[in-house]
Amino acid sequence: MTSTHAFWLAGRQATGETTFDVTNSWDGRLVGTVSVPTDAQVEEAVAAAYAVREEFAATPAHVRAAALDHVSRRLAERTEEIAQVISAENGKPIKWARGEVGRAVSVFRFAAEEARRFNGGEAQRLDTDAGGTGRLALTRRIPRGVVLGIAPFNFPLNLSAHKVAPAIAVGAPIILKPAPATPISSLILGELLAETELPAGSWSVLPVPNDRMPALVQDERLPVISFTGSGPVGYAILDSVPRKHCTLELGGNGAAVVLDDWSSEQDLEWAASRIATFSNYQGGQSCISVQRVIADATLYERLVPKIVAAVEAQVTGDPSDASTDVGPLVSEDAAKRVESWVDEAVAAGATLLTGGKRDGATYAPTVLADVPPNVTIACEEVFGPVLTVSRVEGETEAFAAVNDSPYGLQAGVFTHDVQTAFRAHRALEVGGVIIGDVPSYRADQMPYGGAKQSGVGREGVAYAMADYTYERVLVLTGLAL
């Protein structure tokens, strides 16, 4: 994994004039050297995508579906190799990296299925009024144009898949910009796309540095932007191109609510296990990781020790070891930021129940109690293996605590009561409510996105396909209906 990686320009491999190194945050070793496209090569990719947009939109569904099926099968065949790459380039424990590849396999399979049934059209009689006699409307969805997909580092394959697969399914050309820290898995995705019969120019994978992203964002030939990443960057994109169609999947401050009916020992053990696992998986570098536990006061004293014990049981270490639960963060700077936020909270009066130590890019799984409401870690997304616990008096106070955040991606509610579940669904200002589990559950076919500062629009294959297209009506006249 130390070779130089070419990028993909309009469906073919190419190299630029400069390179950058991808290193492993666990041990600092070189993972690979990646070639960087020149400005002229980026222009060539954009021009090719723009030129092919009508041809690609008219591509038969079976061609697009076959390409998506092929990528799904090839990802499955190369699971171990790609998982090793993901683990090496972003520090993700290998067991989670294997799971990520498996999810991408499903995303491309779902997209193939959706491509086959997409755009059947909806017929509507218009002769319900006299002026519509003999008229029939047929509504179909048409691609908005070329998609610029900007992927993050934390799920470098699967979140790239969530941009590429829906675009191919609807016949929209796509230019994928992977995160600079984790481009290699996206370049492997390019290898698999190159094995298909998709039109030249219909896709490119361009590992350009972030300081060259604004030029792509501003390009009028790229009318659709799908961005996953931080809130400040996402909203800066939205503000800079208010007339473009933007989907933003941004940050979260995931809350797990444990209500008073979740009270048996088995209930509490399950909740503690799930909370510990999903506050720390991917090193906490997931927008829907558990950052806040909001527990009913009747359960708090029983639940918190179980959470602490489950967190302390998380195995921290070498991400290439199959027994490792928690690996390093993506960089030492990221770990230092988490460290500073925890230190700030403790200095302000928070109680450190476990963790709180950094070793290079690794930060120990951490639990904090009594966190003051005005410290950074109480207000912002930590994106690290840190969990806060608090107690509340009853359901109303619990739901208010969930909503006391600028973010609203997903929330988990541990309850057995179906009426409570529906009240949570109505009351919580989030994009998804998970009952009986943590907020970290995501099925790749379901609509996924947030409220408030957690973003705009929805992913999930069918929902992204709708997002990349618009309704166009055809009215037929003079028909004997």
Coordinates of C-alpha atoms in Angstrom, one line a residue:
M1 CA 0.0 0.0 0.0
T2 CA 2.9 2.4 -0.7
S3 CA 2.5 2.8 -4.5
T4 CA 1.6 6.0 -6.2
H5 CA -2.1 6.2 -7.0
A6 CA -3.4 7.8 -10.2
F7 CA -6.7 9.5 -10.2
W8 CA -9.7 9.0 -12.5
L9 CA -10.4 11.7 -15.1
A10 CA -13.5 11.2 -17.2
G11 CA -13.4 7.4 -16.7
R12 CA -9.6 6.9 -17.4
Q13 CA -6.6 6.9 -15.2
A14 CA -4.4 10.0 -15.2
T15 CA -1.6 11.6 -13.2
G16 CA -0.8 15.2 -12.4
E17 CA 2.3 17.2 -11.7
T18 CA 2.3 16.9 -7.9
T19 CA 1.6 14.3 -5.3
F20 CA 0.7 14.1 -1.6
D21 CA 1.2 11.3 1.0
V22 CA -1.5 9.5 2.9
T23 CA -0.2 8.3 6.3
N24 CA -1.5 6.0 9.0
S25 CA -2.5 8.0 12.2
W26 CA -1.7 4.9 14.4
D27 CA 1.9 4.5 13.6
G28 CA 2.7 7.2 11.0
R29 CA 3.6 4.8 8.2
L30 CA 3.1 5.8 4.6
V31 CA -0.1 4.3 3.2
G32 CA 0.3 5.6 -0.3
T33 CA 1.2 8.5 -2.5
V34 CA -1.6 10.1 -4.5
S35 CA -1.3 12.1 -7.7
V36 CA -3.0 15.5 -7.7
P37 CA -4.9 16.7 -10.8
T38 CA -3.8 20.0 -12.3
D39 CA -6.2 22.8 -12.9
A40 CA -6.3 21.9 -16.6
Q41 CA -7.2 18.3 -15.7
V42 CA -10.0 19.4 -13.4
E43 CA -11.3 21.5 -16.2
E44 CA -11.2 18.6 -18.6
A45 CA -13.2 16.4 -16.1
V46 CA -15.8 19.1 -15.6
A47 CA -16.1 19.8 -19.3
A48 CA -16.5 16.0 -20.1
A49 CA -19.2 15.6 -17.4
Y50 CA -21.1 18.6 -18.7
A51 CA -20.8 17.4 -22.3
V52 CA -22.1 13.9 -21.6
R53 CA -25.0 14.9 -19.4
E54 CA -27.7 14.4 -22.0
E55 CA -26.3 11.2 -23.3
F56 CA -25.9 9.8 -19.8
A57 CA -29.5 10.8 -18.9
A58 CA -30.7 8.8 -21.9
T59 CA -28.7 5.7 -21.1
P60 CA -31.0 2.7 -20.8
A61 CA -31.8 1.7 -17.3
H62 CA -30.4 -1.8 -17.8
V63 CA -26.9 -0.3 -18.6
R64 CA -26.9 1.8 -15.4
A65 CA -28.2 -1.0 -13.3
A66 CA -25.7 -3.5 -14.7
A67 CA -22.9 -1.1 -13.9
L68 CA -24.1 -0.7 -10.3
D69 CA -24.6 -4.4 -9.9
H70 CA -21.0 -4.9 -11.1
V71 CA -19.6 -2.5 -8.6
S72 CA -21.5 -4.1 -5.8
R73 CA -20.2 -7.6 -6.7
R74 CA -16.6 -6.4 -7.1
L75 CA -16.7 -4.6 -3.8
A76 CA -17.8 -7.8 -2.2
E77 CA -15.0 -9.7 -3.9
R78 CA -12.4 -7.2 -2.7
T79 CA -13.8 -6.7 0.8
E80 CA -10.7 -7.6 2.8
E81 CA -8.3 -5.6 0.6
I82 CA -10.5 -2.5 0.7
A83 CA -11.1 -2.8 4.4
Q84 CA -7.4 -2.9 5.0
V85 CA -7.0 0.3 2.9
I86 CA -9.8 2.1 4.9
S87 CA -8.3 1.0 8.2
A88 CA -4.8 2.2 7.1
E89 CA -5.8 5.6 5.7
N90 CA -8.1 6.7 8.5
G91 CA -7.3 4.6 11.5
K92 CA -10.7 2.8 11.6
P93 CA -10.5 -0.6 13.4
I94 CA -10.5 -3.3 10.8
K95 CA -13.8 -4.9 12.0
W96 CA -15.6 -1.5 11.4
A97 CA -13.8 -1.1 8.1
R98 CA -15.1 -4.5 7.0
G99 CA -18.6 -3.4 8.0
E100 CA -18.2 -0.2 5.9
V101 CA -17.3 -2.2 2.8
G102 CA -20.4 -4.4 3.4
R103 CA -22.6 -1.3 3.6
A104 CA -21.2 0.0 0.3
V105 CA -21.9 -3.3 -1.3
S106 CA -25.5 -2.9 -0.3
V107 CA -25.7 0.8 -1.4
F108 CA -24.7 -0.1 -5.0
R109 CA -27.1 -3.1 -4.9
F110 CA -29.9 -0.9 -3.7
A111 CA -29.1 1.7 -6.4
A112 CA -29.2 -1.1 -9.1
E113 CA -32.6 -2.1 -7.9
E114 CA -33.9 1.5 -7.8
A115 CA -32.4 2.2 -11.3
R116 CA -34.5 -0.5 -12.8
R117 CA -37.8 0.8 -11.4
F118 CA -36.9 4.5 -11.5
N119 CA -38.9 7.0 -13.7
G120 CA -41.8 4.8 -14.7
G121 CA -43.8 8.0 -14.8
E122 CA -47.1 9.0 -13.3
A123 CA -50.1 9.5 -15.6
Q124 CA -52.7 12.0 -14.6
R125 CA -56.0 12.7 -16.4
L126 CA -56.6 16.4 -16.8
D127 CA -60.2 16.2 -18.0
T128 CA -61.5 16.7 -14.5
D129 CA -62.2 20.2 -15.7
A130 CA -63.7 21.0 -19.2
G131 CA -60.6 22.7 -20.3
G132 CA -58.6 19.5 -19.9
T133 CA -60.8 17.4 -22.1
G134 CA -58.6 15.0 -24.1
R135 CA -55.5 15.8 -22.1
L136 CA -53.2 13.5 -20.1
A137 CA -50.2 14.6 -18.1
L138 CA -47.2 12.3 -17.7
T139 CA -44.7 13.3 -15.0
R140 CA -41.2 12.0 -15.0
R141 CA -38.0 12.9 -13.1
I142 CA -35.1 14.4 -15.0
P143 CA -31.5 14.8 -13.8
R144 CA -30.7 18.3 -12.6
G145 CA -27.3 18.1 -14.1
V146 CA -23.8 17.2 -13.1
V147 CA -23.3 16.3 -9.4
L148 CA -20.3 17.5 -7.4
G149 CA -20.0 14.9 -4.6
I150 CA -17.7 16.0 -1.7
A151 CA -17.0 13.1 0.7
P152 CA -15.7 13.1 4.3
F153 CA -12.8 11.1 5.9
N154 CA -14.8 9.1 8.4
F155 CA -16.6 6.8 6.0
P156 CA -14.4 7.3 2.9
L157 CA -16.0 4.4 0.9
N158 CA -19.6 4.2 2.0
L159 CA -20.3 8.0 2.0
S160 CA -18.7 8.2 -1.4
A161 CA -21.0 5.4 -2.5
H162 CA -24.0 7.4 -1.2
K163 CA -23.1 10.1 -3.7
V164 CA -21.9 8.0 -6.7
A165 CA -24.5 5.3 -6.7
P166 CA -27.6 7.4 -6.8
A167 CA -26.1 9.7 -9.4
I168 CA -25.4 6.7 -11.7
A169 CA -28.9 5.3 -11.0
V170 CA -30.6 8.4 -12.4
G171 CA -28.1 9.1 -15.2
A172 CA -26.5 12.2 -13.7
P173 CA -22.7 12.6 -14.3
I174 CA -20.7 12.9 -11.1
I175 CA -17.4 14.3 -10.0
L176 CA -16.3 12.9 -6.7
K177 CA -13.9 14.8 -4.5
P178 CA -12.7 12.5 -1.7
A179 CA -11.3 13.9 1.6
P180 CA -7.6 14.6 1.4
A181 CA -6.9 12.3 4.4
T182 CA -8.6 9.3 2.9
P183 CA -8.6 9.3 -1.0
I184 CA -7.4 5.8 -1.7
S185 CA -10.6 3.9 -1.1
S186 CA -12.4 6.3 -3.4
L187 CA -9.7 5.7 -6.1
I188 CA -10.3 1.9 -5.7
L189 CA -14.0 2.7 -6.3
G190 CA -12.9 4.3 -9.5
E191 CA -11.1 1.1 -10.5
L192 CA -14.4 -0.8 -10.3
L193 CA -16.4 1.9 -12.2
A194 CA -13.8 1.7 -14.9
E195 CA -14.7 -2.0 -15.4
T196 CA -18.2 -1.0 -16.5
E197 CA -19.8 0.2 -19.7
L198 CA -20.7 3.7 -18.4
P199 CA -20.1 6.5 -20.9
A200 CA -16.8 8.2 -20.8
G201 CA -17.0 11.4 -18.9
S202 CA -19.9 10.3 -16.7
W203 CA -17.7 10.0 -13.6
S204 CA -14.4 11.3 -12.3
V205 CA -12.6 10.9 -9.0
L206 CA -10.5 14.0 -8.3
P207 CA -8.4 14.1 -5.1
V208 CA -7.9 17.9 -5.2
P209 CA -6.9 19.7 -2.0
N210 CA -9.5 21.5 0.0
D211 CA -8.3 25.0 -1.0
R212 CA -9.2 24.2 -4.6
M213 CA -12.7 23.1 -3.7
P214 CA -14.3 26.6 -3.9
A215 CA -13.6 26.7 -7.7
L216 CA -15.5 23.5 -8.2
V217 CA -18.3 24.7 -6.0
Q218 CA -18.7 27.9 -8.0
D219 CA -18.6 26.2 -11.4
E220 CA -21.9 26.8 -13.1
R221 CA -21.7 23.5 -14.9
L222 CA -22.0 21.7 -11.6
P223 CA -25.6 22.6 -10.5
V224 CA -25.9 19.9 -7.8
I225 CA -23.7 19.7 -4.7
S226 CA -23.8 16.8 -2.3
F227 CA -21.6 17.6 0.7
T228 CA -20.9 15.6 3.8
G229 CA -18.7 17.2 6.5
S230 CA -18.6 20.0 9.0
G231 CA -21.3 22.6 9.5
P232 CA -19.1 25.7 8.9
V233 CA -17.9 24.3 5.6
G234 CA -21.3 23.1 4.5
Y235 CA -23.1 26.3 5.2
A236 CA -20.2 28.3 3.6
I237 CA -20.9 26.3 0.5
L238 CA -24.7 26.9 0.7
D239 CA -24.2 30.6 1.3
S240 CA -21.7 30.9 -1.7
V241 CA -24.0 29.3 -4.2
P242 CA -27.6 30.1 -3.1
R243 CA -29.0 29.2 -6.6
K244 CA -27.6 25.7 -6.7
H245 CA -29.3 22.6 -5.4
C246 CA -27.3 21.6 -2.3
T247 CA -27.7 18.6 -0.1
L248 CA -25.7 19.0 3.2
E249 CA -25.1 16.2 5.6
L250 CA -23.5 17.9 8.6
G251 CA -22.8 17.4 12.2
G252 CA -24.7 16.1 15.1
N253 CA -24.8 15.9 18.9
G254 CA -26.4 12.5 19.2
A255 CA -28.5 11.9 22.3
A256 CA -29.6 8.6 23.8
V257 CA -32.5 9.0 26.2
V258 CA -33.2 6.2 28.7
L259 CA -36.7 6.5 30.2
D260 CA -38.0 5.1 33.4
D261 CA -39.7 2.1 31.9
W262 CA -36.4 0.8 30.6
S263 CA -35.7 -0.5 34.0
S264 CA -34.8 -4.2 34.2
E265 CA -31.2 -5.3 34.7
Q266 CA -31.3 -6.8 31.2
D267 CA -32.6 -3.5 29.8
L268 CA -29.9 -1.4 31.4
E269 CA -27.1 -3.8 30.4
W270 CA -28.3 -3.6 26.8
A271 CA -28.5 0.2 26.9
A272 CA -25.1 0.5 28.5
S273 CA -23.5 -1.9 26.0
R274 CA -25.0 -0.1 23.0
I275 CA -24.1 3.3 24.4
A276 CA -20.5 2.3 25.1
T277 CA -20.0 0.7 21.7
F278 CA -21.5 3.6 19.7
S279 CA -20.0 6.4 21.6
N280 CA -16.6 5.0 20.7
Y281 CA -16.9 3.2 17.3
Q282 CA -14.9 4.8 14.5
G283 CA -13.1 6.7 17.4
G284 CA -16.4 8.6 17.9
Q285 CA -15.9 10.0 14.4
S286 CA -19.5 9.5 13.3
C287 CA -22.1 12.2 13.1
I288 CA -24.6 9.9 14.8
S289 CA -22.3 8.6 17.5
V290 CA -23.6 8.8 21.1
Q291 CA -22.4 12.0 22.6
R292 CA -25.1 12.6 25.3
V293 CA -26.8 10.2 27.6
I294 CA -30.0 11.6 29.1
A295 CA -31.2 9.3 31.8
D296 CA -34.3 9.3 34.0
A297 CA -33.4 10.1 37.6
T298 CA -34.9 6.8 38.7
L299 CA -32.4 4.9 36.7
Y300 CA -29.3 7.1 36.7
E301 CA -27.5 5.6 39.6
R302 CA -27.9 2.1 38.3
L303 CA -27.2 2.9 34.7
V304 CA -24.1 5.1 34.8
P305 CA -21.8 2.5 36.5
K306 CA -22.8 0.1 33.8
I307 CA -22.0 2.6 31.1
V308 CA -18.6 3.3 32.6
A309 CA -17.8 -0.4 32.9
A310 CA -18.8 -1.0 29.3
V311 CA -16.7 2.0 28.1
E312 CA -13.7 0.7 30.0
A313 CA -14.2 -2.7 28.4
Q314 CA -13.7 -1.2 25.0
V315 CA -10.3 -2.4 23.6
T316 CA -8.2 0.5 22.4
G317 CA -5.2 -0.2 20.2
D318 CA -3.9 -1.1 16.8
P319 CA -6.7 -0.7 14.2
S320 CA -5.3 -3.6 12.2
D321 CA -6.0 -6.0 15.1
A322 CA -9.4 -7.7 14.8
S323 CA -9.9 -7.4 18.6
T324 CA -9.6 -3.6 18.6
D325 CA -12.8 -1.6 19.2
V326 CA -11.3 1.9 19.3
G327 CA -8.5 3.1 17.1
P328 CA -6.8 6.4 16.7
L329 CA -8.5 9.6 15.5
V330 CA -7.8 10.6 11.9
S331 CA -4.9 12.8 13.1
E332 CA -3.0 13.9 16.2
D333 CA -4.5 17.4 15.8
A334 CA -7.9 15.9 16.0
A335 CA -7.0 14.1 19.2
K336 CA -5.5 17.3 20.6
R337 CA -8.8 19.2 19.9
V338 CA -10.8 16.5 21.8
E339 CA -8.3 16.7 24.6
S340 CA -8.7 20.5 24.9
W341 CA -12.5 20.2 25.0
V342 CA -12.5 17.6 27.8
D343 CA -9.9 19.6 29.7
E344 CA -12.1 22.7 29.4
A345 CA -15.1 20.8 30.7
V346 CA -13.2 19.4 33.7
A347 CA -11.8 22.8 34.6
A348 CA -15.3 24.2 34.5
G349 CA -16.6 21.6 37.0
A350 CA -17.3 18.4 35.0
T351 CA -16.6 15.1 36.7
L352 CA -14.3 12.7 34.8
L353 CA -15.6 9.2 35.3
T354 CA -13.2 7.4 33.1
G355 CA -10.7 8.2 30.3
G356 CA -9.5 11.7 29.7
K357 CA -6.0 10.7 28.4
R358 CA -4.4 11.2 25.0
D359 CA -1.5 9.2 23.4
G360 CA -0.6 10.7 20.1
A361 CA -3.6 10.5 17.8
T362 CA -5.4 8.1 20.2
Y363 CA -7.8 9.5 22.8
A364 CA -9.0 7.1 25.5
P365 CA -12.8 6.4 25.7
T366 CA -14.1 9.0 28.1
V367 CA -17.2 9.6 30.2
L368 CA -18.1 12.9 31.8
A369 CA -20.8 13.8 34.3
D370 CA -22.0 17.1 35.7
V371 CA -21.0 18.9 32.5
P372 CA -21.7 22.7 32.6
P373 CA -24.1 23.7 29.9
N374 CA -21.9 26.4 28.5
V375 CA -18.7 24.5 27.7
T376 CA -17.8 23.6 24.2
I377 CA -18.4 19.8 24.6
A378 CA -21.9 20.4 25.8
C379 CA -22.8 22.6 22.8
E380 CA -20.8 21.3 19.8
E381 CA -20.1 18.0 18.1
V382 CA -17.0 16.4 19.7
F383 CA -16.3 13.9 16.9
G384 CA -14.3 11.9 19.3
P385 CA -14.7 9.0 21.9
V386 CA -16.3 11.2 24.6
L387 CA -19.7 10.7 26.2
T388 CA -21.5 13.0 28.7
V389 CA -24.2 11.7 31.1
S390 CA -27.0 13.7 32.8
R391 CA -30.1 13.0 34.7
V392 CA -33.6 14.3 34.1
E393 CA -37.0 14.1 35.8
G394 CA -39.3 12.4 33.3
E395 CA -40.1 12.3 29.6
T396 CA -40.9 16.0 29.1
E397 CA -37.6 17.1 30.6
A398 CA -35.7 14.4 28.7
F399 CA -37.2 15.5 25.3
A400 CA -36.5 19.1 26.1
A401 CA -32.9 18.2 26.8
V402 CA -32.5 16.5 23.5
N403 CA -33.9 19.6 21.7
D404 CA -31.6 21.9 23.6
S405 CA -28.9 21.7 20.9
P406 CA -28.3 23.5 17.7
Y407 CA -28.1 20.1 16.0
G408 CA -30.8 17.6 15.1
L409 CA -29.5 14.6 13.2
Q410 CA -30.8 11.5 15.1
A411 CA -31.8 10.5 18.6
G412 CA -32.2 7.2 20.4
V413 CA -35.0 6.6 22.9
F414 CA -34.9 3.5 25.2
T415 CA -38.5 2.8 26.0
H416 CA -40.9 -0.1 25.7
D417 CA -44.0 2.1 25.3
V418 CA -45.3 2.6 21.8
Q419 CA -47.2 5.7 22.8
T420 CA -44.0 7.2 24.1
A421 CA -42.3 6.2 20.8
F422 CA -44.9 8.2 18.9
R423 CA -44.6 11.2 21.2
A424 CA -40.8 11.1 20.8
H425 CA -41.3 11.0 17.0
R426 CA -43.5 14.1 17.2
A427 CA -41.5 16.0 19.8
L428 CA -37.8 15.5 19.0
E429 CA -36.3 18.0 16.5
V430 CA -34.2 15.5 14.6
G431 CA -34.2 13.7 11.3
G432 CA -34.6 10.3 12.8
V433 CA -35.8 8.7 16.0
I434 CA -34.5 5.3 16.9
I435 CA -36.6 3.5 19.5
G436 CA -35.0 0.9 21.8
D437 CA -31.5 1.7 20.6
V438 CA -28.9 4.4 20.2
P439 CA -29.0 7.2 17.6
S440 CA -26.2 5.6 15.7
Y441 CA -28.4 3.1 13.8
R442 CA -28.6 3.8 10.1
A443 CA -29.9 1.6 7.3
D444 CA -28.5 2.7 4.0
Q445 CA -31.9 2.6 2.2
M446 CA -33.7 4.8 4.7
P447 CA -33.9 8.6 4.5
Y448 CA -31.0 10.0 6.4
G449 CA -30.5 13.7 7.2
G450 CA -31.1 16.2 9.9
A451 CA -32.9 19.2 11.2
K452 CA -31.6 22.6 12.4
Q453 CA -27.9 22.9 11.9
S454 CA -27.5 19.2 11.0
G455 CA -28.1 19.8 7.3
V456 CA -30.4 20.2 4.3
G457 CA -31.9 17.3 2.3
R458 CA -31.8 13.6 2.7
E459 CA -29.5 10.7 1.6
G460 CA -30.5 7.1 1.3
V461 CA -30.5 5.8 -2.2
A462 CA -34.0 6.4 -3.4
Y463 CA -34.1 9.8 -1.6
A464 CA -30.9 10.9 -3.1
M465 CA -32.1 9.9 -6.5
A466 CA -35.1 12.2 -6.0
D467 CA -32.8 14.9 -4.7
Y468 CA -30.6 14.7 -7.9
T469 CA -33.7 15.1 -10.2
Y470 CA -36.7 17.3 -10.7
E471 CA -40.2 16.7 -12.0
R472 CA -40.9 17.5 -15.6
V473 CA -44.5 17.3 -16.9
L474 CA -45.5 16.1 -20.4
V475 CA -49.0 17.0 -21.5
L476 CA -50.6 15.0 -24.3
T477 CA -53.5 16.6 -26.2
G478 CA -56.4 15.3 -28.2
L479 CA -56.6 11.9 -26.6
A480 CA -59.7 9.7 -26.3
L481 CA -59.4 9.1 -22.6

